[in-house]
């Protein structure tokens, strides 16, 4: 199975480089970030990788997640259309390249905050589970360490007070081993990173400390603790969601984990899981099962299950 996945990854890489080659012959598509107002002084930044949050405080702007390589500058340009305040800090929700790579385009004076495991992961920028490593130095090594976190937290951190307050939380292993939940208490709003990315099976990135078996409980813990949140900016959902949606996502993941564990204990295989798992109809608005994601997640849960 592992070997198959590796082969799959190599084939997709090959296809990707062909696509890139074809793409480079055409004029470059414009790199435009769309800013959608979620609350007064809080925007969701879409396009170019994971969703960003842009929070305009009295001392300046906080940006949560900075998108794919090359997307930091278009994000900064777009922010200028809603405020002339300076960017004072970046908060990264987790280590993945589609959430942190734009950091290197920000002024060197900007503070950068992440959970301590994410800060350690960003020095390495390991590929996520099931994906082959890219040879050569990573984006932060190529920029002499610029864009790496300057401050870290373990379980919680509070930045600012009153209308400016930002609360950071770590609730345990899920998408990675360093997923931050970023809460703006005055606005009853949050960025959940990819811990709750959208209504679908998430990536369970054990290469970066994530867990399939612990994932659901981590989300349930967050949902129970964050009673002061009404609206969520997700890592990849095009629209906002709620804490009730996050509880459903936690239940959905628990149901998948049980399905995989039951299969293993019944002496079946990961391939059986891929062939038989379908998104249960009660999960309204959920994506249909994607065989590649089901296989990757089932393998992670399989390996974590005795
Ligand atoms: Zn991610």
PDB file of C-alpha atoms and ligand atoms in Angstrom:
ATOM      1  CA  UNK A   1       0.000   0.000   0.000  1.00  0.00           C
ATOM      2  CA  UNK A   2       2.749   2.385   1.083  1.00  0.00           C
ATOM      3  CA  UNK A   3       4.700   1.539  -2.040  1.00  0.00           C
ATOM      4  CA  UNK A   4       1.585   2.133  -4.139  1.00  0.00           C
ATOM      5  CA  UNK A   5       1.049   5.519  -2.499  1.00  0.00           C
ATOM      6  CA  UNK A   6       4.674   6.438  -3.120  1.00  0.00           C
ATOM      7  CA  UNK A   7       4.289   5.399  -6.771  1.00  0.00           C
ATOM      8  CA  UNK A   8       1.079   7.462  -6.904  1.00  0.00           C
ATOM      9  CA  UNK A   9       2.917  10.455  -5.484  1.00  0.00           C
ATOM     10  CA  UNK A  10       5.721  10.091  -8.042  1.00  0.00           C
ATOM     11  CA  UNK A  11       3.227   9.805 -10.901  1.00  0.00           C
ATOM     12  CA  UNK A  12       1.369  12.921  -9.682  1.00  0.00           C
ATOM     13  CA  UNK A  13       4.677  14.760  -9.358  1.00  0.00           C
ATOM     14  CA  UNK A  14       5.492  13.798 -12.945  1.00  0.00           C
ATOM     15  CA  UNK A  15       2.088  14.991 -14.131  1.00  0.00           C
ATOM     16  CA  UNK A  16       2.518  18.157 -12.084  1.00  0.00           C
ATOM     17  CA  UNK A  17       5.857  19.006 -13.707  1.00  0.00           C
ATOM     18  CA  UNK A  18       4.299  18.406 -17.139  1.00  0.00           C
ATOM     19  CA  UNK A  19       1.451  20.711 -16.168  1.00  0.00           C
ATOM     20  CA  UNK A  20       3.913  23.322 -14.896  1.00  0.00           C
ATOM     21  CA  UNK A  21       5.863  23.106 -18.160  1.00  0.00           C
ATOM     22  CA  UNK A  22       2.651  23.591 -20.167  1.00  0.00           C
ATOM     23  CA  UNK A  23       1.584  26.409 -17.857  1.00  0.00           C
ATOM     24  CA  UNK A  24       4.869  28.281 -18.246  1.00  0.00           C
ATOM     25  CA  UNK A  25       4.351  28.624 -21.988  1.00  0.00           C
ATOM     26  CA  UNK A  26       1.203  30.662 -21.367  1.00  0.00           C
ATOM     27  CA  UNK A  27       1.223  34.160 -19.888  1.00  0.00           C
ATOM     28  CA  UNK A  28       1.086  34.006 -16.101  1.00  0.00           C
ATOM     29  CA  UNK A  29      -2.389  34.135 -14.556  1.00  0.00           C
ATOM     30  CA  UNK A  30      -2.883  37.238 -12.413  1.00  0.00           C
ATOM     31  CA  UNK A  31      -2.230  36.530  -8.712  1.00  0.00           C
ATOM     32  CA  UNK A  32      -5.146  38.270  -7.030  1.00  0.00           C
ATOM     33  CA  UNK A  33      -6.245  37.823  -3.428  1.00  0.00           C
ATOM     34  CA  UNK A  34      -9.915  38.403  -2.694  1.00  0.00           C
ATOM     35  CA  UNK A  35     -10.742  40.000   0.685  1.00  0.00           C
ATOM     36  CA  UNK A  36     -14.187  39.273   2.068  1.00  0.00           C
ATOM     37  CA  UNK A  37     -15.404  41.161   5.146  1.00  0.00           C
ATOM     38  CA  UNK A  38     -16.422  38.692   7.870  1.00  0.00           C
ATOM     39  CA  UNK A  39     -16.847  41.183  10.723  1.00  0.00           C
ATOM     40  CA  UNK A  40     -15.912  44.861  11.123  1.00  0.00           C
ATOM     41  CA  UNK A  41     -12.066  44.910  10.914  1.00  0.00           C
ATOM     42  CA  UNK A  42     -11.839  41.194  10.050  1.00  0.00           C
ATOM     43  CA  UNK A  43     -11.469  39.841   6.521  1.00  0.00           C
ATOM     44  CA  UNK A  44     -11.097  36.407   4.946  1.00  0.00           C
ATOM     45  CA  UNK A  45      -8.348  36.456   2.283  1.00  0.00           C
ATOM     46  CA  UNK A  46      -9.040  33.912  -0.460  1.00  0.00           C
ATOM     47  CA  UNK A  47      -6.907  32.595  -3.327  1.00  0.00           C
ATOM     48  CA  UNK A  48      -3.345  31.317  -3.656  1.00  0.00           C
ATOM     49  CA  UNK A  49      -3.499  28.557  -1.053  1.00  0.00           C
ATOM     50  CA  UNK A  50      -5.070  28.445   2.394  1.00  0.00           C
ATOM     51  CA  UNK A  51      -7.484  31.175   3.479  1.00  0.00           C
ATOM     52  CA  UNK A  52      -5.894  34.058   5.398  1.00  0.00           C
ATOM     53  CA  UNK A  53      -7.473  36.180   8.111  1.00  0.00           C
ATOM     54  CA  UNK A  54      -6.716  39.912   8.081  1.00  0.00           C
ATOM     55  CA  UNK A  55      -7.461  41.620  11.418  1.00  0.00           C
ATOM     56  CA  UNK A  56      -7.159  45.407  11.604  1.00  0.00           C
ATOM     57  CA  UNK A  57      -6.293  46.437  15.175  1.00  0.00           C
ATOM     58  CA  UNK A  58      -5.552  49.859  16.660  1.00  0.00           C
ATOM     59  CA  UNK A  59      -1.765  49.221  16.536  1.00  0.00           C
ATOM     60  CA  UNK A  60      -1.761  47.680  13.068  1.00  0.00           C
ATOM     61  CA  UNK A  61      -2.716  44.629  11.051  1.00  0.00           C
ATOM     62  CA  UNK A  62      -2.424  40.969  12.054  1.00  0.00           C
ATOM     63  CA  UNK A  63      -2.351  38.438   9.212  1.00  0.00           C
ATOM     64  CA  UNK A  64      -3.171  34.788   9.902  1.00  0.00           C
ATOM     65  CA  UNK A  65      -1.479  32.551   7.281  1.00  0.00           C
ATOM     66  CA  UNK A  66       0.259  33.849   4.171  1.00  0.00           C
ATOM     67  CA  UNK A  67      -0.478  31.376   1.341  1.00  0.00           C
ATOM     68  CA  UNK A  68       1.665  29.662  -1.309  1.00  0.00           C
ATOM     69  CA  UNK A  69       5.129  30.785  -2.458  1.00  0.00           C
ATOM     70  CA  UNK A  70       4.852  34.149  -4.232  1.00  0.00           C
ATOM     71  CA  UNK A  71       1.475  35.049  -2.709  1.00  0.00           C
ATOM     72  CA  UNK A  72       2.751  37.193   0.187  1.00  0.00           C
ATOM     73  CA  UNK A  73       3.127  40.274  -2.016  1.00  0.00           C
ATOM     74  CA  UNK A  74      -0.344  40.089  -3.651  1.00  0.00           C
ATOM     75  CA  UNK A  75      -1.795  39.578  -0.153  1.00  0.00           C
ATOM     76  CA  UNK A  76       0.045  42.667   1.163  1.00  0.00           C
ATOM     77  CA  UNK A  77      -1.115  44.685  -1.880  1.00  0.00           C
ATOM     78  CA  UNK A  78      -4.734  43.698  -1.302  1.00  0.00           C
ATOM     79  CA  UNK A  79      -4.567  44.596   2.419  1.00  0.00           C
ATOM     80  CA  UNK A  80      -3.625  48.166   1.369  1.00  0.00           C
ATOM     81  CA  UNK A  81      -7.075  48.456  -0.242  1.00  0.00           C
ATOM     82  CA  UNK A  82      -8.812  48.148   3.157  1.00  0.00           C
ATOM     83  CA  UNK A  83      -6.395  49.890   5.551  1.00  0.00           C
ATOM     84  CA  UNK A  84      -3.284  52.067   5.550  1.00  0.00           C
ATOM     85  CA  UNK A  85      -2.172  50.726   8.943  1.00  0.00           C
ATOM     86  CA  UNK A  86       1.144  48.851   9.007  1.00  0.00           C
ATOM     87  CA  UNK A  87       1.357  45.059   9.200  1.00  0.00           C
ATOM     88  CA  UNK A  88       2.550  44.282  12.721  1.00  0.00           C
ATOM     89  CA  UNK A  89       2.361  40.498  12.941  1.00  0.00           C
ATOM     90  CA  UNK A  90       1.826  37.189  11.211  1.00  0.00           C
ATOM     91  CA  UNK A  91       0.294  34.225  12.996  1.00  0.00           C
ATOM     92  CA  UNK A  92       0.805  30.851  11.295  1.00  0.00           C
ATOM     93  CA  UNK A  93      -1.784  28.163  12.091  1.00  0.00           C
ATOM     94  CA  UNK A  94       0.496  25.266  11.035  1.00  0.00           C
ATOM     95  CA  UNK A  95       3.556  24.414   8.976  1.00  0.00           C
ATOM     96  CA  UNK A  96       2.138  23.629   5.513  1.00  0.00           C
ATOM     97  CA  UNK A  97       3.572  25.515   2.543  1.00  0.00           C
ATOM     98  CA  UNK A  98       0.179  26.831   1.399  1.00  0.00           C
ATOM     99  CA  UNK A  99      -0.173  28.661   4.756  1.00  0.00           C
ATOM    100  CA  UNK A 100       3.356  29.909   5.556  1.00  0.00           C
ATOM    101  CA  UNK A 101       5.322  30.502   2.333  1.00  0.00           C
ATOM    102  CA  UNK A 102       4.188  34.121   1.854  1.00  0.00           C
ATOM    103  CA  UNK A 103       5.886  34.973   5.199  1.00  0.00           C
ATOM    104  CA  UNK A 104       9.145  35.626   3.343  1.00  0.00           C
ATOM    105  CA  UNK A 105       7.563  38.537   1.408  1.00  0.00           C
ATOM    106  CA  UNK A 106       6.648  40.470   4.574  1.00  0.00           C
ATOM    107  CA  UNK A 107       8.859  43.207   6.066  1.00  0.00           C
ATOM    108  CA  UNK A 108      11.561  41.731   8.324  1.00  0.00           C
ATOM    109  CA  UNK A 109      10.266  43.849  11.260  1.00  0.00           C
ATOM    110  CA  UNK A 110       6.934  41.976  11.392  1.00  0.00           C
ATOM    111  CA  UNK A 111       6.471  39.754  14.448  1.00  0.00           C
ATOM    112  CA  UNK A 112       5.747  36.096  13.629  1.00  0.00           C
ATOM    113  CA  UNK A 113       3.947  33.833  16.109  1.00  0.00           C
ATOM    114  CA  UNK A 114       3.246  30.091  15.965  1.00  0.00           C
ATOM    115  CA  UNK A 115       2.677  27.122  18.248  1.00  0.00           C
ATOM    116  CA  UNK A 116       6.071  25.742  19.346  1.00  0.00           C
ATOM    117  CA  UNK A 117       5.768  22.462  17.393  1.00  0.00           C
ATOM    118  CA  UNK A 118       4.868  24.428  14.256  1.00  0.00           C
ATOM    119  CA  UNK A 119       7.888  26.697  14.755  1.00  0.00           C
ATOM    120  CA  UNK A 120      10.097  23.587  14.898  1.00  0.00           C
ATOM    121  CA  UNK A 121       8.337  22.065  11.854  1.00  0.00           C
ATOM    122  CA  UNK A 122       8.823  25.256   9.813  1.00  0.00           C
ATOM    123  CA  UNK A 123      12.604  24.964  10.176  1.00  0.00           C
ATOM    124  CA  UNK A 124      12.374  21.574   8.450  1.00  0.00           C
ATOM    125  CA  UNK A 125       9.362  21.994   6.105  1.00  0.00           C
ATOM    126  CA  UNK A 126       9.021  18.212   5.787  1.00  0.00           C
ATOM    127  CA  UNK A 127       6.591  17.037   3.095  1.00  0.00           C
ATOM    128  CA  UNK A 128       3.232  15.936   4.419  1.00  0.00           C
ATOM    129  CA  UNK A 129       2.476  12.243   4.868  1.00  0.00           C
ATOM    130  CA  UNK A 130       2.377  10.396   1.531  1.00  0.00           C
ATOM    131  CA  UNK A 131       4.169  13.097  -0.489  1.00  0.00           C
ATOM    132  CA  UNK A 132       7.795  12.769  -1.674  1.00  0.00           C
ATOM    133  CA  UNK A 133      10.330  15.280  -0.337  1.00  0.00           C
ATOM    134  CA  UNK A 134      11.381  18.134  -2.645  1.00  0.00           C
ATOM    135  CA  UNK A 135      15.174  18.164  -2.935  1.00  0.00           C
ATOM    136  CA  UNK A 136      17.162  21.270  -1.990  1.00  0.00           C
ATOM    137  CA  UNK A 137      16.824  23.961   0.677  1.00  0.00           C
ATOM    138  CA  UNK A 138      13.329  24.940   1.827  1.00  0.00           C
ATOM    139  CA  UNK A 139      11.807  28.405   1.331  1.00  0.00           C
ATOM    140  CA  UNK A 140      13.036  29.708   4.715  1.00  0.00           C
ATOM    141  CA  UNK A 141      16.561  28.357   4.171  1.00  0.00           C
ATOM    142  CA  UNK A 142      16.608  30.061   0.757  1.00  0.00           C
ATOM    143  CA  UNK A 143      15.689  33.343   2.547  1.00  0.00           C
ATOM    144  CA  UNK A 144      18.308  33.081   5.331  1.00  0.00           C
ATOM    145  CA  UNK A 145      15.664  32.233   7.945  1.00  0.00           C
ATOM    146  CA  UNK A 146      13.460  35.229   7.150  1.00  0.00           C
ATOM    147  CA  UNK A 147       9.780  34.425   7.756  1.00  0.00           C
ATOM    148  CA  UNK A 148      10.383  31.904  10.551  1.00  0.00           C
ATOM    149  CA  UNK A 149       8.476  32.386  13.844  1.00  0.00           C
ATOM    150  CA  UNK A 150      10.029  34.766  16.370  1.00  0.00           C
ATOM    151  CA  UNK A 151       7.699  33.913  19.271  1.00  0.00           C
ATOM    152  CA  UNK A 152       5.995  30.655  20.214  1.00  0.00           C
ATOM    153  CA  UNK A 153       3.394  29.332  22.636  1.00  0.00           C
ATOM    154  CA  UNK A 154       2.648  25.859  23.981  1.00  0.00           C
ATOM    155  CA  UNK A 155      -1.030  25.738  25.045  1.00  0.00           C
ATOM    156  CA  UNK A 156      -2.313  29.320  25.010  1.00  0.00           C
ATOM    157  CA  UNK A 157      -1.137  32.870  24.343  1.00  0.00           C
ATOM    158  CA  UNK A 158      -2.950  36.203  24.537  1.00  0.00           C
ATOM    159  CA  UNK A 159      -1.845  39.162  22.419  1.00  0.00           C
ATOM    160  CA  UNK A 160      -3.271  42.656  23.045  1.00  0.00           C
ATOM    161  CA  UNK A 161      -6.322  43.694  25.067  1.00  0.00           C
ATOM    162  CA  UNK A 162      -9.897  44.862  24.539  1.00  0.00           C
ATOM    163  CA  UNK A 163     -10.955  45.232  20.901  1.00  0.00           C
ATOM    164  CA  UNK A 164      -7.402  44.252  19.815  1.00  0.00           C
ATOM    165  CA  UNK A 165      -7.215  41.006  21.775  1.00  0.00           C
ATOM    166  CA  UNK A 166      -6.163  37.805  20.037  1.00  0.00           C
ATOM    167  CA  UNK A 167      -6.196  34.460  21.864  1.00  0.00           C
ATOM    168  CA  UNK A 168      -4.166  31.518  20.553  1.00  0.00           C
ATOM    169  CA  UNK A 169      -4.916  27.932  21.553  1.00  0.00           C
ATOM    170  CA  UNK A 170      -3.404  24.517  21.007  1.00  0.00           C
ATOM    171  CA  UNK A 171      -5.742  21.607  21.786  1.00  0.00           C
ATOM    172  CA  UNK A 172      -3.637  18.604  20.730  1.00  0.00           C
ATOM    173  CA  UNK A 173      -2.736  16.600  17.617  1.00  0.00           C
ATOM    174  CA  UNK A 174      -5.010  16.791  14.566  1.00  0.00           C
ATOM    175  CA  UNK A 175      -4.028  17.972  11.040  1.00  0.00           C
ATOM    176  CA  UNK A 176      -0.445  18.417  12.332  1.00  0.00           C
ATOM    177  CA  UNK A 177       1.120  18.391  15.785  1.00  0.00           C
ATOM    178  CA  UNK A 178       1.073  22.190  16.041  1.00  0.00           C
ATOM    179  CA  UNK A 179      -2.394  23.362  14.955  1.00  0.00           C
ATOM    180  CA  UNK A 180      -3.227  26.818  16.353  1.00  0.00           C
ATOM    181  CA  UNK A 181      -6.801  28.079  16.762  1.00  0.00           C
ATOM    182  CA  UNK A 182      -6.725  31.887  16.467  1.00  0.00           C
ATOM    183  CA  UNK A 183      -9.612  33.640  18.265  1.00  0.00           C
ATOM    184  CA  UNK A 184     -10.643  37.305  18.031  1.00  0.00           C
ATOM    185  CA  UNK A 185     -12.828  37.433  21.176  1.00  0.00           C
ATOM    186  CA  UNK A 186     -14.203  40.963  20.664  1.00  0.00           C
ATOM    187  CA  UNK A 187     -15.594  39.817  17.291  1.00  0.00           C
ATOM    188  CA  UNK A 188     -16.565  36.299  18.462  1.00  0.00           C
ATOM    189  CA  UNK A 189     -14.604  35.054  15.425  1.00  0.00           C
ATOM    190  CA  UNK A 190     -11.830  32.518  14.790  1.00  0.00           C
ATOM    191  CA  UNK A 191      -9.418  31.168  12.167  1.00  0.00           C
ATOM    192  CA  UNK A 192      -9.303  27.392  12.590  1.00  0.00           C
ATOM    193  CA  UNK A 193      -6.449  26.703  10.151  1.00  0.00           C
ATOM    194  CA  UNK A 194      -6.623  23.265   8.549  1.00  0.00           C
ATOM    195  CA  UNK A 195      -7.609  21.544  11.818  1.00  0.00           C
ATOM    196  CA  UNK A 196     -11.096  22.311  10.431  1.00  0.00           C
ATOM    197  CA  UNK A 197     -10.248  22.999   6.771  1.00  0.00           C
ATOM    198  CA  UNK A 198     -13.665  22.365   5.154  1.00  0.00           C
ATOM    199  CA  UNK A 199     -16.436  19.734   5.186  1.00  0.00           C
ATOM    200  CA  UNK A 200     -14.374  16.735   4.081  1.00  0.00           C
ATOM    201  CA  UNK A 201     -11.815  14.221   5.324  1.00  0.00           C
ATOM    202  CA  UNK A 202      -8.786  16.261   6.386  1.00  0.00           C
ATOM    203  CA  UNK A 203      -5.154  15.507   5.690  1.00  0.00           C
ATOM    204  CA  UNK A 204      -3.773  13.639   8.714  1.00  0.00           C
ATOM    205  CA  UNK A 205      -0.116  14.634   8.512  1.00  0.00           C
ATOM    206  CA  UNK A 206       1.802  12.339  10.827  1.00  0.00           C
ATOM    207  CA  UNK A 207       5.078  13.486   9.193  1.00  0.00           C
ATOM    208  CA  UNK A 208       4.455  16.805  10.962  1.00  0.00           C
ATOM    209  CA  UNK A 209       3.068  15.411  14.205  1.00  0.00           C
ATOM    210  CA  UNK A 210      -0.593  15.019  13.207  1.00  0.00           C
ATOM    211  CA  UNK A 211      -2.821  12.093  14.159  1.00  0.00           C
ATOM    212  CA  UNK A 212      -5.843  10.329  12.699  1.00  0.00           C
ATOM    213  CA  UNK A 213      -6.920   8.589  15.890  1.00  0.00           C
ATOM    214  CA  UNK A 214      -6.647  11.715  18.080  1.00  0.00           C
ATOM    215  CA  UNK A 215      -8.051  14.153  15.483  1.00  0.00           C
ATOM    216  CA  UNK A 216     -11.753  14.000  16.385  1.00  0.00           C
ATOM    217  CA  UNK A 217     -11.151  14.438  20.128  1.00  0.00           C
ATOM    218  CA  UNK A 218      -8.934  17.477  19.481  1.00  0.00           C
ATOM    219  CA  UNK A 219     -11.697  19.154  17.445  1.00  0.00           C
ATOM    220  CA  UNK A 220     -14.321  18.241  20.062  1.00  0.00           C
ATOM    221  CA  UNK A 221     -12.116  19.757  22.780  1.00  0.00           C
ATOM    222  CA  UNK A 222     -11.779  22.961  20.762  1.00  0.00           C
ATOM    223  CA  UNK A 223     -15.530  23.127  20.085  1.00  0.00           C
ATOM    224  CA  UNK A 224     -16.319  22.650  23.778  1.00  0.00           C
ATOM    225  CA  UNK A 225     -13.778  25.253  24.932  1.00  0.00           C
ATOM    226  CA  UNK A 226     -14.473  27.995  22.379  1.00  0.00           C
ATOM    227  CA  UNK A 227     -17.968  29.011  23.502  1.00  0.00           C
ATOM    228  CA  UNK A 228     -17.070  32.636  22.665  1.00  0.00           C
ATOM    229  CA  UNK A 229     -16.877  31.966  18.892  1.00  0.00           C
ATOM    230  CA  UNK A 230     -19.796  32.411  16.462  1.00  0.00           C
ATOM    231  CA  UNK A 231     -18.022  32.519  13.101  1.00  0.00           C
ATOM    232  CA  UNK A 232     -15.069  30.496  11.755  1.00  0.00           C
ATOM    233  CA  UNK A 233     -12.689  31.235   8.892  1.00  0.00           C
ATOM    234  CA  UNK A 234     -11.575  27.761   7.794  1.00  0.00           C
ATOM    235  CA  UNK A 235      -8.287  26.824   6.152  1.00  0.00           C
ATOM    236  CA  UNK A 236      -9.935  26.062   2.823  1.00  0.00           C
ATOM    237  CA  UNK A 237     -13.732  26.498   2.930  1.00  0.00           C
ATOM    238  CA  UNK A 238     -14.908  29.298   0.594  1.00  0.00           C
ATOM    239  CA  UNK A 239     -17.506  30.488   3.145  1.00  0.00           C
ATOM    240  CA  UNK A 240     -17.410  30.825   6.924  1.00  0.00           C
ATOM    241  CA  UNK A 241     -18.689  28.102   9.241  1.00  0.00           C
ATOM    242  CA  UNK A 242     -19.721  27.797  12.903  1.00  0.00           C
ATOM    243  CA  UNK A 243     -18.798  25.873  16.057  1.00  0.00           C
ATOM    244  CA  UNK A 244     -21.817  23.631  15.365  1.00  0.00           C
ATOM    245  CA  UNK A 245     -20.228  22.793  11.998  1.00  0.00           C
ATOM    246  CA  UNK A 246     -16.936  22.009  13.755  1.00  0.00           C
ATOM    247  CA  UNK A 247     -18.736  19.581  16.084  1.00  0.00           C
ATOM    248  CA  UNK A 248     -20.228  17.831  13.036  1.00  0.00           C
ATOM    249  CA  UNK A 249     -16.744  17.640  11.470  1.00  0.00           C
ATOM    250  CA  UNK A 250     -15.463  16.055  14.689  1.00  0.00           C
ATOM    251  CA  UNK A 251     -18.266  13.455  14.548  1.00  0.00           C
ATOM    252  CA  UNK A 252     -17.610  12.807  10.852  1.00  0.00           C
ATOM    253  CA  UNK A 253     -13.931  12.094  11.508  1.00  0.00           C
ATOM    254  CA  UNK A 254     -14.785   9.866  14.488  1.00  0.00           C
ATOM    255  CA  UNK A 255     -17.136   7.869  12.274  1.00  0.00           C
ATOM    256  CA  UNK A 256     -14.418   7.389   9.640  1.00  0.00           C
ATOM    257  CA  UNK A 257     -11.834   6.388  12.258  1.00  0.00           C
ATOM    258  CA  UNK A 258     -14.230   3.787  13.689  1.00  0.00           C
ATOM    259  CA  UNK A 259     -14.923   2.448  10.175  1.00  0.00           C
ATOM    260  CA  UNK A 260     -11.188   1.984   9.555  1.00  0.00           C
ATOM    261  CA  UNK A 261     -10.513   0.459  12.978  1.00  0.00           C
ATOM    262  CA  UNK A 262     -13.461  -1.945  12.622  1.00  0.00           C
ATOM    263  CA  UNK A 263     -12.073  -3.008   9.230  1.00  0.00           C
ATOM    264  CA  UNK A 264      -8.627  -3.639  10.677  1.00  0.00           C
ATOM    265  CA  UNK A 265      -9.983  -5.607  13.635  1.00  0.00           C
ATOM    266  CA  UNK A 266     -12.147  -7.680  11.276  1.00  0.00           C
ATOM    267  CA  UNK A 267      -9.025  -8.701   9.339  1.00  0.00           C
ATOM    268  CA  UNK A 268      -9.842  -6.614   6.263  1.00  0.00           C
ATOM    269  CA  UNK A 269      -7.422  -4.297   4.388  1.00  0.00           C
ATOM    270  CA  UNK A 270      -6.938  -0.592   3.642  1.00  0.00           C
ATOM    271  CA  UNK A 271      -7.984  -1.369   0.056  1.00  0.00           C
ATOM    272  CA  UNK A 272     -11.265  -2.771   1.443  1.00  0.00           C
ATOM    273  CA  UNK A 273     -11.800   0.523   3.265  1.00  0.00           C
ATOM    274  CA  UNK A 274     -11.194   2.506   0.076  1.00  0.00           C
ATOM    275  CA  UNK A 275     -13.642   0.264  -1.813  1.00  0.00           C
ATOM    276  CA  UNK A 276     -16.411   0.438   0.812  1.00  0.00           C
ATOM    277  CA  UNK A 277     -16.251   3.861   2.526  1.00  0.00           C
ATOM    278  CA  UNK A 278     -18.784   6.425   1.285  1.00  0.00           C
ATOM    279  CA  UNK A 279     -19.561   9.779   2.916  1.00  0.00           C
ATOM    280  CA  UNK A 280     -22.694   9.051   5.015  1.00  0.00           C
ATOM    281  CA  UNK A 281     -25.736  10.948   3.679  1.00  0.00           C
ATOM    282  CA  UNK A 282     -26.418  12.587   7.059  1.00  0.00           C
ATOM    283  CA  UNK A 283     -23.306  14.773   6.553  1.00  0.00           C
ATOM    284  CA  UNK A 284     -25.068  17.397   4.443  1.00  0.00           C
ATOM    285  CA  UNK A 285     -22.805  19.559   2.297  1.00  0.00           C
ATOM    286  CA  UNK A 286     -19.908  17.121   2.578  1.00  0.00           C
ATOM    287  CA  UNK A 287     -17.706  16.173  -0.357  1.00  0.00           C
ATOM    288  CA  UNK A 288     -18.052  12.699  -1.888  1.00  0.00           C
ATOM    289  CA  UNK A 289     -15.274  10.341  -0.798  1.00  0.00           C
ATOM    290  CA  UNK A 290     -11.991  10.899  -2.639  1.00  0.00           C
ATOM    291  CA  UNK A 291     -10.178   7.547  -2.979  1.00  0.00           C
ATOM    292  CA  UNK A 292      -6.697   9.062  -2.653  1.00  0.00           C
ATOM    293  CA  UNK A 293      -7.551  10.919   0.593  1.00  0.00           C
ATOM    294  CA  UNK A 294      -9.461   7.922   1.991  1.00  0.00           C
ATOM    295  CA  UNK A 295      -6.452   5.663   1.310  1.00  0.00           C
ATOM    296  CA  UNK A 296      -3.954   8.077   2.881  1.00  0.00           C
ATOM    297  CA  UNK A 297      -6.062   8.680   6.003  1.00  0.00           C
ATOM    298  CA  UNK A 298      -6.999   5.011   6.378  1.00  0.00           C
ATOM    299  CA  UNK A 299      -3.299   4.088   6.273  1.00  0.00           C
ATOM    300  CA  UNK A 300      -2.488   6.653   8.997  1.00  0.00           C
ATOM    301  CA  UNK A 301      -5.314   5.360  11.243  1.00  0.00           C
ATOM    302  CA  UNK A 302      -4.330   1.752  10.469  1.00  0.00           C
ATOM    303  CA  UNK A 303      -0.760   2.361  11.595  1.00  0.00           C
ATOM    304  CA  UNK A 304      -1.946   4.108  14.781  1.00  0.00           C
ATOM    305  CA  UNK A 305      -4.337   1.267  15.689  1.00  0.00           C
ATOM    306  CA  UNK A 306      -3.179  -1.785  17.633  1.00  0.00           C
TER     307      UNK A 306
HETATM  308 ZN1  LIG B   1      -2.482  22.104   5.991  1.00  0.00          ZN
END
